[in-house]
Coordinates of C-alpha atoms in Angstrom, one line a residue:
X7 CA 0.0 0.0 0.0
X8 CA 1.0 3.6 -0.7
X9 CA 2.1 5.6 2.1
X10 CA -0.4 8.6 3.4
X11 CA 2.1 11.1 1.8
X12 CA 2.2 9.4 -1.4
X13 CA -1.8 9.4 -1.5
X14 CA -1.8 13.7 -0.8
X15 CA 0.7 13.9 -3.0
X16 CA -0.7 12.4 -5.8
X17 CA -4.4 13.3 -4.6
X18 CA -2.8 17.4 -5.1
X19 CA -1.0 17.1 -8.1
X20 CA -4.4 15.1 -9.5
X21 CA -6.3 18.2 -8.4
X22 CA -3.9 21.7 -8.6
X23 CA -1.5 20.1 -11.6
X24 CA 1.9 18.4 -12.2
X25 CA 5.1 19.2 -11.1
X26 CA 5.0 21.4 -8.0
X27 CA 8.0 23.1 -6.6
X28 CA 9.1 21.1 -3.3
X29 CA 10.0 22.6 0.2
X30 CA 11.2 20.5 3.1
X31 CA 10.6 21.6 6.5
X32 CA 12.0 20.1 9.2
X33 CA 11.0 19.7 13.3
X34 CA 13.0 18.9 16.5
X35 CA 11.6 15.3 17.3
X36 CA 8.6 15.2 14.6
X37 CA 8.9 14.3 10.6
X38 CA 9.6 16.3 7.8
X39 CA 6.4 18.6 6.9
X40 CA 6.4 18.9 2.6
X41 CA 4.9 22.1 1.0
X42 CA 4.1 22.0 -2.6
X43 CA 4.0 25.3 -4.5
X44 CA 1.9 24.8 -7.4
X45 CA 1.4 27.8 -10.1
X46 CA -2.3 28.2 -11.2
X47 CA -2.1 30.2 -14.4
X48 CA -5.5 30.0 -15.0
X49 CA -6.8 31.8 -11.8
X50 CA -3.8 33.9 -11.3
X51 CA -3.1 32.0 -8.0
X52 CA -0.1 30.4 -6.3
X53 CA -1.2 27.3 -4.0
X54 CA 1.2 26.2 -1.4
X55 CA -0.2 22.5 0.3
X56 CA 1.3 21.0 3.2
X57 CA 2.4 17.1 3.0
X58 CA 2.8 15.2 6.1
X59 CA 0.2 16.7 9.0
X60 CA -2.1 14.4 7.8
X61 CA 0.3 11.3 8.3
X62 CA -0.9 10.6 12.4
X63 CA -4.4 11.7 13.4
X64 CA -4.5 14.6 15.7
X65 CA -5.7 14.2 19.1
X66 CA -6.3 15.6 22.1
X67 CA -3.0 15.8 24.5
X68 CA -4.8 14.7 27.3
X69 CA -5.6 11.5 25.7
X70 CA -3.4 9.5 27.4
X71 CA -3.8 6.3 24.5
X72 CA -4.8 7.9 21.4
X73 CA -6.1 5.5 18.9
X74 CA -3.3 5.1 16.1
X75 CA -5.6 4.7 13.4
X76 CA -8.6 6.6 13.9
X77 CA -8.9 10.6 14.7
X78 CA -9.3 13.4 12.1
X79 CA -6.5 13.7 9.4
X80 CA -5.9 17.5 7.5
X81 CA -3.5 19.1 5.2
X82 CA -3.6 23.0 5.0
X83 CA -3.8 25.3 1.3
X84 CA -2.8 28.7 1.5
X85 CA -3.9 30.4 -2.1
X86 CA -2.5 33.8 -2.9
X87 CA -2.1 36.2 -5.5
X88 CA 1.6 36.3 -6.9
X89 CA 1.7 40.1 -6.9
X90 CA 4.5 40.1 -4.5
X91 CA 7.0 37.8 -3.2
X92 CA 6.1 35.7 0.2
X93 CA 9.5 35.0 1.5
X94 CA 9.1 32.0 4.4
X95 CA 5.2 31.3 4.1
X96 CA 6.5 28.0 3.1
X97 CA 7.9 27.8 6.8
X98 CA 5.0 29.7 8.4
X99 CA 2.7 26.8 7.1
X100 CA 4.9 23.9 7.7
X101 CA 4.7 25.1 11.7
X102 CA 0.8 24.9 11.6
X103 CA 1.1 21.3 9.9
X104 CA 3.3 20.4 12.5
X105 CA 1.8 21.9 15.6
X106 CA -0.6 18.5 15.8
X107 CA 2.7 16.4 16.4
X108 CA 4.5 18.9 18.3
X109 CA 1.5 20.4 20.5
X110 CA -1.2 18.5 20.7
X111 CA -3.4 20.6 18.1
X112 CA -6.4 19.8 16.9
X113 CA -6.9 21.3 13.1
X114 CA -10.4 22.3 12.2
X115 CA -12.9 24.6 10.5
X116 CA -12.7 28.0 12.0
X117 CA -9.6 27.3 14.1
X118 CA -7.7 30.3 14.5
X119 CA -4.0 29.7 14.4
X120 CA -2.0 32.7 15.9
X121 CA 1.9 32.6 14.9
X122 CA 2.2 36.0 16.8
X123 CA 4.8 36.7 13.9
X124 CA 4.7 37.6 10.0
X125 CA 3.7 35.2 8.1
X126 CA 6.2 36.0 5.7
X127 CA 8.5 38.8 4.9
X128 CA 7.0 42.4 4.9
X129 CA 3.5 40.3 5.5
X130 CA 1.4 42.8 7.8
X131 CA -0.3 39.1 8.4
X132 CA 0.5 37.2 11.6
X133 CA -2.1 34.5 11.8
X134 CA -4.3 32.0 9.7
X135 CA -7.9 31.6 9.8
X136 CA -9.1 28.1 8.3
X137 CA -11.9 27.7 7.1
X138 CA -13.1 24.6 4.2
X139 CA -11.1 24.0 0.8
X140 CA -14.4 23.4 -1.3
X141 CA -12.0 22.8 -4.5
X142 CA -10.3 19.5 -2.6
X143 CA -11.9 16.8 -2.1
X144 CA -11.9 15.0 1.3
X145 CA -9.0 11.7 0.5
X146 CA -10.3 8.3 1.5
X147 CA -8.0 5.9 3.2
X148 CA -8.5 2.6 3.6
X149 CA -10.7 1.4 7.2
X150 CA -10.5 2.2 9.7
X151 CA -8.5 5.7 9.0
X152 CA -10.3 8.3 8.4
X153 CA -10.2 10.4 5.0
X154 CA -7.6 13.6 4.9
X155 CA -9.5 16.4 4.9
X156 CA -8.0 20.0 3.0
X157 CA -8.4 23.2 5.0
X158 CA -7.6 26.3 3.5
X159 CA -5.6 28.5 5.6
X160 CA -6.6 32.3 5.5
X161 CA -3.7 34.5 6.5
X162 CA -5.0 37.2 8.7
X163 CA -3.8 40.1 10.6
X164 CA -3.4 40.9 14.1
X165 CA -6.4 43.1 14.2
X166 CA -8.9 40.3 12.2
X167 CA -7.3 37.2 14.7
X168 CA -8.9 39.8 17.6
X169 CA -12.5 39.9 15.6
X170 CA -12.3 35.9 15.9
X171 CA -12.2 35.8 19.5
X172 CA -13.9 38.2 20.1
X173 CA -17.2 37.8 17.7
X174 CA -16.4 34.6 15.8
X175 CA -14.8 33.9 11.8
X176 CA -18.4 33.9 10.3
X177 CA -18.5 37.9 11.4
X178 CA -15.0 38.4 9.9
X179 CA -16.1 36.7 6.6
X180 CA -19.1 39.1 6.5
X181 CA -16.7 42.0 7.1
X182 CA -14.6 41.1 4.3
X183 CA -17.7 40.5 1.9
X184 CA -18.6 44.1 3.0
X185 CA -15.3 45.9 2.3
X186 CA -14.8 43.4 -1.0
X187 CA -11.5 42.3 0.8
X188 CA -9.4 39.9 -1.7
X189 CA -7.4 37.7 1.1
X190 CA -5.6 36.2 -1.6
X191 CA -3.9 39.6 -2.3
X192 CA -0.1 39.1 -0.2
X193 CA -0.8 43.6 -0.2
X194 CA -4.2 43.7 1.2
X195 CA -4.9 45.5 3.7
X196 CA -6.5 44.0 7.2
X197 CA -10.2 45.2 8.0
X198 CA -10.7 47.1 11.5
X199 CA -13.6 45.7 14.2
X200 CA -15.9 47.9 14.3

């Protein structure tokens, strides 16, 4: 059988194209996190996709014998606009993808993952939002693992990640509906609570 980053490798490059660029990532104690850097021409988009969060399922730290098999598996998309250069996102989202080996974390919908740093060089972004990757589909694995689920990473600013504690990502999204925010644009600038 295939390994589990064989079938997201070949389950990306089946659905954002061939030949992405490769970065290796590296943790004290925890595997090597992959992040693909795929050019979407058509969209004007560059995708980066983690390989290798979704290897162990996450689970809780206080679960003393977590169940090797079964538990929620994700990888993480980040799509941006390639109107300026994102020096280290690569790293930035190899840390999220590893934070379930290395802390315990639980990746889901709506999560709000604060790096207290930028996200990349010059970003005025210090967090990501996730939220669903409707473009991915969920990958099945075979019994009793559950499939790999894609979350899309939203990088945010110190400002937005407040909005999410304080009244929630769904009131964030309606913000940037309202102020016809592009968060794929690396320039943007971050909405203010009102």
């Amino acid at each position: 059988m295939s390994s589990i980053v064989e079938l997201v490798t070949a389950h990306l490059t089946a659905g954002l194209g061939p030949d992405p660029q490769r970065a290796s990532v590296t943790f004290l104690g925890v595997e090597a996190i992959d992040v693909l850097r795929f050019a979407d021409v058509e969209r004007g988009e560059v995708v980066f996709a983690t390989v290798g969060c979704a290897r162990h399922p996450m689970h809780d730290p206080s679960d003393l014998a977590p169940d090797p098999q079964r538990g929620p598996r994700a990888e993480l998309i980040v799509r941006m606009r390639p109107s300026a250069a994102l020096p280290g996102l690569h790293r930035s989202l190899a840390t999220v993808a590893a934070a379930p080996s290395v802390e315990g974390l639980i990746l889901a919908e709506d999560s709000l993952i604060d790096l207290q740093e930028p996200l990349w060089g010059g970003a005025i972004c210090s967090a990501f939002l996730l939220t669903a990757e409707p473009e991915l589909a969920d990958l099945p694995l075979p019994e009793p693992a559950e499939p790999v689920r894609f979350l899309r990473a939203v990088p945010i600013t110190a400002n937005e990640a407040a909005w999410v504690r304080l009244k929630g990502a769904d009131a964030l999204r309606e913000a940037w509906a309202e102020g016809d925010v592009d968060v794929t644009d690396p320039t943007r600038g971050g909405v203010t609570p009102a």
